[in-house]
């Protein structure tokens, strides 16, 4: 089994004010999905079909992120697939 990686989160910048709530929600969802996708890639999950909701949610617990929704899990798989397409 692979050793657990220590992940240091970058310093957060304040978000711009005055945007609709939906923008903030989608922005934060994309950031969460990207953090989870990077964590999965670091542990060797390069195929989006192998990134099940269960595996993504387990990684969220290991990294210390709140449990992702089904939509966020789909975004994680989309990020992994996009990276797979770019390297091919």
N, CA, C and O atoms as a MOPAC input file, in Angstrom:
PM7 MOZYME 1SCF
protein

 N      0.84100 1    -1.18100 1     0.00000 1
 C      0.00000 1     0.00000 1     0.00000 1
 C      0.88500 1     1.24300 1     0.00000 1
 O      1.93200 1     1.25300 1     0.64700 1
 N      0.48600 1     2.27600 1    -0.70600 1
 C      1.27500 1     3.49400 1    -0.81700 1
 C      1.25300 1     4.26600 1     0.49800 1
 O      0.26800 1     4.24900 1     1.23600 1
 N      2.34000 1     4.92600 1     0.76000 1
 C      2.42400 1     5.74200 1     1.97300 1
 C      1.53800 1     6.97100 1     1.81200 1
 O      1.38100 1     7.49900 1     0.71100 1
 N      0.97000 1     7.41300 1     2.90400 1
 C      0.10200 1     8.58400 1     2.87200 1
 C      0.94500 1     9.83200 1     2.65300 1
 O      1.94900 1    10.03900 1     3.33400 1
 N      0.53700 1    10.65100 1     1.71200 1
 C      1.25800 1    11.88100 1     1.40900 1
 C      0.77500 1    12.99900 1     2.32300 1
 O     -0.41100 1    13.08800 1     2.64100 1
 N      1.68300 1    13.83000 1     2.73000 1
 C      1.32600 1    15.00200 1     3.53000 1
 C      1.05100 1    16.12600 1     2.55300 1
 O      1.90300 1    16.48500 1     1.74100 1
 N     -0.13800 1    16.67100 1     2.63900 1
 C     -0.54900 1    17.70800 1     1.70400 1
 C     -0.63400 1    19.03000 1     2.44700 1
 O     -1.33300 1    19.14900 1     3.45300 1
 N      0.08500 1    20.01900 1     1.94000 1
 C      0.07800 1    21.35500 1     2.52000 1
 C     -0.81100 1    22.22200 1     1.64300 1
 O     -0.55500 1    22.38200 1     0.45000 1
 N     -1.84600 1    22.77400 1     2.23800 1
 C     -2.77400 1    23.60500 1     1.48300 1
 C     -2.19000 1    25.00200 1     1.29200 1
 O     -1.58900 1    25.55600 1     2.21200 1
 N     -2.36500 1    25.57800 1     0.09000 1
 C     -1.83800 1    26.92600 1    -0.15000 1
 C     -2.62300 1    27.96600 1     0.64800 1
 O     -3.75700 1    27.73200 1     1.06400 1
 N     -1.99000 1    29.11500 1     0.84700 1
 C     -2.63700 1    30.20800 1     1.56300 1
 C     -3.81100 1    30.72400 1     0.73500 1
 O     -3.67400 1    30.95100 1    -0.46700 1
 N     -4.94500 1    30.90600 1     1.36800 1
 C     -6.15200 1    31.31700 1     0.64800 1
 C     -6.18800 1    32.82400 1     0.45800 1
 O     -5.79400 1    33.58700 1     1.34100 1
 N     -6.66900 1    33.24100 1    -0.71500 1
 C     -6.85500 1    34.65300 1    -1.02000 1
 C     -8.34400 1    34.97500 1    -0.85700 1
 O     -9.18400 1    34.10200 1    -1.07300 1
 N     -8.68100 1    36.19600 1    -0.48500 1
 C    -10.10300 1    36.53200 1    -0.39400 1
 C    -10.75700 1    36.53600 1    -1.77200 1
 O    -10.14500 1    36.93000 1    -2.76500 1
 N    -12.00900 1    36.09000 1    -1.81200 1
 C    -12.75200 1    36.07300 1    -3.06800 1
 C    -13.29200 1    37.46400 1    -3.36500 1
 O    -13.50900 1    38.25500 1    -2.44700 1
 N    -13.51100 1    37.76800 1    -4.64000 1
 C    -14.05300 1    39.08700 1    -4.98900 1
 C    -15.47900 1    39.24400 1    -4.46500 1
 O    -16.25600 1    38.29000 1    -4.44300 1
 N    -15.80100 1    40.44500 1    -4.05100 1
 C    -17.12700 1    40.71800 1    -3.48800 1
 C    -18.12400 1    41.07900 1    -4.58700 1
 O    -17.73800 1    41.51400 1    -5.67200 1
 N    -19.39400 1    40.89300 1    -4.29500 1
 C    -20.45300 1    41.36500 1    -5.17300 1
 C    -20.91000 1    40.40300 1    -6.24600 1
 O    -21.73300 1    40.77500 1    -7.08300 1
 N    -20.41300 1    39.19100 1    -6.25400 1
 C    -20.85200 1    38.22700 1    -7.25500 1
 C    -22.03400 1    37.42000 1    -6.72400 1
 O    -22.23200 1    37.34500 1    -5.51200 1
 N    -22.82300 1    36.81500 1    -7.61500 1
 C    -23.95600 1    36.00800 1    -7.15000 1
 C    -23.47700 1    34.79700 1    -6.33900 1
 O    -22.37500 1    34.29000 1    -6.55000 1
 N    -24.31400 1    34.35400 1    -5.42200 1
 C    -23.97800 1    33.22300 1    -4.55800 1
 C    -23.60600 1    31.98100 1    -5.35800 1
 O    -22.71800 1    31.22900 1    -4.95500 1
 N    -24.27800 1    31.75600 1    -6.49200 1
 C    -24.00200 1    30.58400 1    -7.32600 1
 C    -22.55100 1    30.57700 1    -7.80300 1
 O    -21.93700 1    29.51700 1    -7.92400 1
 N    -22.00500 1    31.76700 1    -8.07400 1
 C    -20.61200 1    31.83400 1    -8.51200 1
 C    -19.68100 1    31.32000 1    -7.42200 1
 O    -18.76900 1    30.54100 1    -7.69900 1
 N    -19.90500 1    31.75200 1    -6.18600 1
 C    -19.06200 1    31.30900 1    -5.06800 1
 C    -19.19100 1    29.80400 1    -4.84900 1
 O    -18.20000 1    29.11900 1    -4.59400 1
 N    -20.41500 1    29.29700 1    -4.95200 1
 C    -20.62700 1    27.86400 1    -4.75700 1
 C    -19.91700 1    27.05800 1    -5.82700 1
 O    -19.25600 1    26.06800 1    -5.51100 1
 N    -20.03600 1    27.45500 1    -7.08300 1
 C    -19.38100 1    26.70400 1    -8.15700 1
 C    -17.85700 1    26.86400 1    -8.08500 1
 O    -17.12000 1    25.92600 1    -8.38900 1
 N    -17.39300 1    28.03200 1    -7.68800 1
 C    -15.95400 1    28.25600 1    -7.55000 1
 C    -15.36800 1    27.33600 1    -6.47700 1
 O    -14.35200 1    26.67700 1    -6.69800 1
 N    -16.01300 1    27.30000 1    -5.32900 1
 C    -15.53000 1    26.45100 1    -4.23200 1
 C    -15.64400 1    24.96600 1    -4.58600 1
 O    -14.79300 1    24.17000 1    -4.18900 1
 N    -16.67900 1    24.59300 1    -5.32200 1
 C    -16.83000 1    23.20100 1    -5.74600 1
 C    -15.69900 1    22.80300 1    -6.68900 1
 O    -15.14700 1    21.70900 1    -6.57600 1
 N    -15.35000 1    23.70600 1    -7.62900 1
 C    -14.24100 1    23.42000 1    -8.54400 1
 C    -12.91900 1    23.28400 1    -7.79300 1
 O    -12.11900 1    22.40100 1    -8.10000 1
 N    -12.68900 1    24.15100 1    -6.81700 1
 C    -11.45100 1    24.05900 1    -6.02300 1
 C    -11.38400 1    22.74100 1    -5.26100 1
 O    -10.34100 1    22.08800 1    -5.22600 1
 N    -12.49700 1    22.35600 1    -4.65600 1
 C    -12.54900 1    21.09700 1    -3.90500 1
 C    -12.30700 1    19.91000 1    -4.83100 1
 O    -11.55200 1    18.99900 1    -4.49300 1
 N    -12.94900 1    19.92200 1    -5.99800 1
 C    -12.78300 1    18.83200 1    -6.95100 1
 C    -11.33900 1    18.75800 1    -7.44000 1
 O    -10.79800 1    17.66500 1    -7.61200 1
 N    -10.72400 1    19.89100 1    -7.65800 1
 C     -9.33700 1    19.89200 1    -8.11800 1
 C     -8.40600 1    19.35600 1    -7.03200 1
 O     -7.49100 1    18.59000 1    -7.33400 1
 N     -8.61900 1    19.74000 1    -5.78400 1
 C     -7.78900 1    19.21600 1    -4.68700 1
 C     -7.92700 1    17.70500 1    -4.58400 1
 O     -6.93800 1    16.99800 1    -4.38900 1
 N     -9.14700 1    17.21100 1    -4.71300 1
 C     -9.36400 1    15.76800 1    -4.63300 1
 C     -8.75900 1    15.05400 1    -5.83400 1
 O     -8.17700 1    13.98100 1    -5.67800 1
 N     -8.88400 1    15.62500 1    -7.02600 1
 C     -8.30200 1    15.00300 1    -8.22100 1
 C     -6.78700 1    14.92000 1    -8.09100 1
 O     -6.19600 1    13.89800 1    -8.43800 1
 N     -6.15900 1    15.95900 1    -7.60700 1
 C     -4.70700 1    15.95200 1    -7.42900 1
 C     -4.30100 1    14.90100 1    -6.41200 1
 O     -3.31300 1    14.19300 1    -6.60800 1
 N     -5.05900 1    14.79500 1    -5.32300 1
 C     -4.75700 1    13.79100 1    -4.30400 1
 C     -4.88200 1    12.38200 1    -4.86600 1
 O     -4.04600 1    11.52400 1    -4.58300 1
 N     -5.91700 1    12.14100 1    -5.65600 1
 C     -6.09100 1    10.82100 1    -6.26100 1
 C     -4.97800 1    10.51400 1    -7.25100 1
 O     -4.47700 1     9.39100 1    -7.29400 1
 N     -4.59000 1    11.50300 1    -8.04600 1
 C     -3.50000 1    11.29100 1    -8.98900 1
 C     -2.19100 1    10.99900 1    -8.25400 1
 O     -1.39700 1    10.16900 1    -8.69800 1
 N     -1.96900 1    11.68100 1    -7.13200 1
 C     -0.75700 1    11.45100 1    -6.34200 1
 C     -0.70100 1    10.03400 1    -5.78000 1
 O      0.38300 1     9.49300 1    -5.55900 1
 N     -1.86300 1     9.43500 1    -5.54900 1
 C     -1.89300 1     8.07600 1    -5.00600 1
 C     -2.00000 1     7.01200 1    -6.09100 1
 O     -2.08700 1     5.82400 1    -5.78000 1
 N     -1.99400 1     7.42100 1    -7.36700 1
 C     -1.95300 1     6.44900 1    -8.45100 1
 C     -3.26800 1     6.15200 1    -9.13100 1
 O     -3.34200 1     5.19800 1    -9.90600 1
 N     -4.30400 1     6.92100 1    -8.87900 1
 C     -5.58400 1     6.72000 1    -9.56200 1
 C     -5.59900 1     7.62200 1   -10.79000 1
 O     -5.98200 1     8.78900 1   -10.71500 1
 N     -5.17200 1     7.05700 1   -11.93400 1
 C     -5.07000 1     7.83500 1   -13.16700 1
 C     -6.25000 1     7.62400 1   -14.09100 1
 O     -6.40700 1     8.37100 1   -15.05700 1
 N     -7.07600 1     6.64200 1   -13.83200 1
 C     -8.20700 1     6.31200 1   -14.69300 1
 C     -9.49300 1     6.80100 1   -14.03200 1
 O     -9.78700 1     6.40700 1   -12.90300 1
 N    -10.27000 1     7.65600 1   -14.71300 1
 C    -11.49500 1     8.16700 1   -14.08900 1
 C    -12.49900 1     7.06900 1   -13.74600 1
 O    -13.31400 1     7.24100 1   -12.84000 1
 N    -12.45000 1     5.93100 1   -14.46800 1
 C    -13.38000 1     4.83800 1   -14.17000 1
 C    -13.05200 1     4.18300 1   -12.82900 1
 O    -13.93100 1     3.60100 1   -12.19400 1
 N    -11.80800 1     4.27300 1   -12.39800 1
 C    -11.41200 1     3.68800 1   -11.11300 1
 C    -11.66500 1     4.65000 1    -9.95200 1
 O    -11.60000 1     4.24900 1    -8.79000 1
 N    -11.95300 1     5.91000 1   -10.25800 1
 C    -12.23500 1     6.90600 1    -9.21900 1
 C    -13.72200 1     6.86200 1    -8.88500 1
 O    -14.50600 1     7.69500 1    -9.34200 1
 N    -14.08300 1     5.89000 1    -8.09100 1
 C    -15.48800 1     5.75600 1    -7.69300 1
 C    -15.83100 1     6.81000 1    -6.64800 1
 O    -14.94800 1     7.42400 1    -6.04900 1
 N    -17.13200 1     7.00700 1    -6.44200 1
 C    -17.56000 1     7.95100 1    -5.40400 1
 C    -16.97800 1     7.54500 1    -4.04900 1
 O    -16.55100 1     8.39200 1    -3.26500 1
 N    -16.96800 1     6.25700 1    -3.79400 1
 C    -16.44700 1     5.76500 1    -2.51700 1
 C    -14.96200 1     6.10500 1    -2.35400 1
 O    -14.52800 1     6.54100 1    -1.28800 1
 N    -14.19800 1     5.89900 1    -3.42100 1
 C    -12.76700 1     6.18900 1    -3.36600 1
 C    -12.52300 1     7.69200 1    -3.19600 1
 O    -11.64600 1     8.10000 1    -2.43500 1
 N    -13.29600 1     8.50400 1    -3.90200 1
 C    -13.15500 1     9.96100 1    -3.80600 1
 C    -13.50200 1    10.42800 1    -2.39400 1
 O    -12.80100 1    11.26300 1    -1.82200 1
 N    -14.58100 1     9.88700 1    -1.83700 1
 C    -14.99100 1    10.30000 1    -0.48500 1
 C    -14.00300 1     9.81700 1     0.57500 1
 O    -13.78300 1    10.49800 1     1.57700 1
 N    -13.41000 1     8.64600 1     0.35600 1
 C    -12.38900 1     8.16700 1     1.28200 1
 C    -11.17100 1     9.08200 1     1.23600 1
 O    -10.57900 1     9.38600 1     2.27100 1
 N    -10.79800 1     9.51900 1     0.03700 1
 C     -9.67200 1    10.44700 1    -0.09800 1
 C     -9.98500 1    11.77000 1     0.58200 1
 O     -9.10000 1    12.38000 1     1.18200 1
 N    -11.23000 1    12.22200 1     0.49700 1
 C    -11.61300 1    13.47100 1     1.15400 1
 C    -11.39600 1    13.37300 1     2.66400 1
 O    -10.91500 1    14.31800 1     3.28900 1
 N    -11.74900 1    12.23700 1     3.24000 1
 C    -11.54000 1    12.04400 1     4.67600 1
 C    -10.04900 1    12.06700 1     4.99100 1
 O     -9.63300 1    12.69400 1     5.96600 1
 N     -9.23900 1    11.38800 1     4.17300 1
 C     -7.79500 1    11.33300 1     4.41000 1
 C     -7.14800 1    12.70000 1     4.30600 1
 O     -6.20700 1    12.99900 1     5.04100 1
 N     -7.64500 1    13.54200 1     3.39200 1
 C     -7.05900 1    14.86000 1     3.17600 1
 C     -7.63700 1    15.89800 1     4.13400 1
 O     -7.04000 1    16.95400 1     4.34200 1
 N     -8.79000 1    15.60100 1     4.71100 1
 C     -9.41200 1    16.53100 1     5.65400 1
 C    -10.37100 1    17.50000 1     5.00300 1
 O    -10.50600 1    18.64500 1     5.43500 1
 N    -11.04200 1    17.03100 1     3.95000 1
 C    -12.02900 1    17.84300 1     3.23800 1
 C    -13.40600 1    17.28500 1     3.55700 1
 O    -13.56300 1    16.07600 1     3.72700 1
 N    -14.40800 1    18.16000 1     3.63900 1
 C    -15.77900 1    17.70200 1     3.87800 1
 C    -16.21300 1    16.74300 1     2.78000 1
 O    -15.71700 1    16.80600 1     1.65500 1
 N    -17.13800 1    15.86200 1     3.11300 1
 C    -17.63200 1    14.83400 1     2.18800 1
 C    -18.17400 1    15.49200 1     0.91800 1
 O    -19.05500 1    16.34800 1     0.99400 1
 N    -17.65000 1    15.09400 1    -0.26100 1
 C    -18.10900 1    15.70300 1    -1.50900 1
 C    -19.45500 1    15.13400 1    -1.96200 1
 O    -19.79600 1    13.98700 1    -1.67500 1
 N    -20.19800 1    15.96200 1    -2.67000 1
 C    -21.48100 1    15.53800 1    -3.22100 1
 C    -21.25200 1    14.70900 1    -4.47700 1
 O    -20.12200 1    14.57300 1    -4.94700 1
 N    -22.32700 1    14.16000 1    -5.01300 1
 C    -22.24600 1    13.39900 1    -6.26400 1
 C    -21.74300 1    14.27900 1    -7.41000 1
 O    -20.96700 1    13.82700 1    -8.25200 1
 N    -22.18900 1    15.53300 1    -7.43400 1
 C    -21.75900 1    16.45800 1    -8.48000 1
 C    -20.25400 1    16.71300 1    -8.38600 1
 O    -19.56300 1    16.73400 1    -9.40500 1
 N    -19.75200 1    16.90300 1    -7.17800 1
 C    -18.31900 1    17.12500 1    -6.99700 1
 C    -17.53400 1    15.88500 1    -7.41800 1
 O    -16.46700 1    16.00900 1    -8.01900 1
 N    -18.04000 1    14.69900 1    -7.11400 1
 C    -17.37100 1    13.46100 1    -7.53200 1
 C    -17.30400 1    13.37000 1    -9.05300 1
 O    -16.29600 1    12.92600 1    -9.60300 1
 N    -18.37400 1    13.78900 1    -9.73800 1
 C    -18.34700 1    13.79400 1   -11.20400 1
 C    -17.30400 1    14.78100 1   -11.72200 1
 O    -16.62600 1    14.51000 1   -12.71200 1
 N    -17.17800 1    15.92700 1   -11.05000 1
 C    -16.17800 1    16.91500 1   -11.45500 1
 C    -14.76800 1    16.36700 1   -11.27000 1
 O    -13.89200 1    16.61500 1   -12.09800 1
 N    -14.54500 1    15.62300 1   -10.18800 1
 C    -13.23300 1    15.01900 1    -9.95400 1
 C    -12.88600 1    14.08400 1   -11.11400 1
 O    -11.77800 1    14.13200 1   -11.64900 1
 N    -13.83500 1    13.24200 1   -11.49500 1
 C    -13.59500 1    12.31900 1   -12.60900 1
 C    -13.36100 1    13.08500 1   -13.91500 1
 O    -12.54700 1    12.67000 1   -14.73900 1
 N    -14.06700 1    14.19400 1   -14.10300 1
 C    -13.87200 1    15.00700 1   -15.30900 1
 C    -12.47100 1    15.61900 1   -15.32900 1
 O    -11.83700 1    15.67200 1   -16.38300 1
 N    -11.98300 1    16.08000 1   -14.17900 1
 C    -10.62300 1    16.63100 1   -14.11100 1
 C     -9.58700 1    15.55900 1   -14.42800 1
 O     -8.62400 1    15.81700 1   -15.15000 1
 N     -9.78100 1    14.36800 1   -13.89300 1
 C     -8.83700 1    13.27900 1   -14.15700 1
 C     -8.86900 1    12.91700 1   -15.63400 1
 O     -7.82100 1    12.69300 1   -16.23900 1
 N    -10.06100 1    12.85700 1   -16.22100 1
 C    -10.18700 1    12.53100 1   -17.64700 1
 C     -9.56600 1    13.60900 1   -18.51300 1
 O     -8.93300 1    13.29900 1   -19.52200 1
 N     -9.73300 1    14.87000 1   -18.13900 1
 C     -9.15900 1    15.96600 1   -18.91400 1
 C     -7.63200 1    15.88000 1   -18.88400 1
 O     -6.98000 1    16.09700 1   -19.90600 1
 N     -7.07200 1    15.57200 1   -17.75100 1
 C     -5.62700 1    15.41100 1   -17.64900 1
 C     -5.14000 1    14.23100 1   -18.45900 1
 O     -4.05500 1    14.26800 1   -19.03900 1
 N     -5.94300 1    13.18900 1   -18.49600 1
 C     -5.60600 1    11.99600 1   -19.27300 1
 C     -5.58400 1    12.32200 1   -20.76600 1
 O     -4.71600 1    11.84000 1   -21.49300 1
 N     -6.52900 1    13.13500 1   -21.22200 1
 C     -6.60000 1    13.51600 1   -22.63800 1
 C     -5.41600 1    14.40600 1   -23.02700 1
 O     -4.90000 1    14.29600 1   -24.13900 1
 N     -4.98300 1    15.28400 1   -22.12000 1
 C     -3.88600 1    16.19200 1   -22.43400 1
 C     -2.56200 1    15.46300 1   -22.55900 1
 O     -1.71100 1    15.86600 1   -23.35200 1
 N     -2.37100 1    14.40100 1   -21.79300 1
 C     -1.08700 1    13.68900 1   -21.83600 1
 C     -1.03500 1    12.68200 1   -22.97800 1
 O      0.04200 1    12.20000 1   -23.33100 1
 N     -2.17900 1    12.36400 1   -23.55300 1
 C     -2.20400 1    11.34800 1   -24.63600 1
 C     -1.81000 1    11.93800 1   -25.96500 1
 O     -1.77900 1    11.22700 1   -26.97000 1

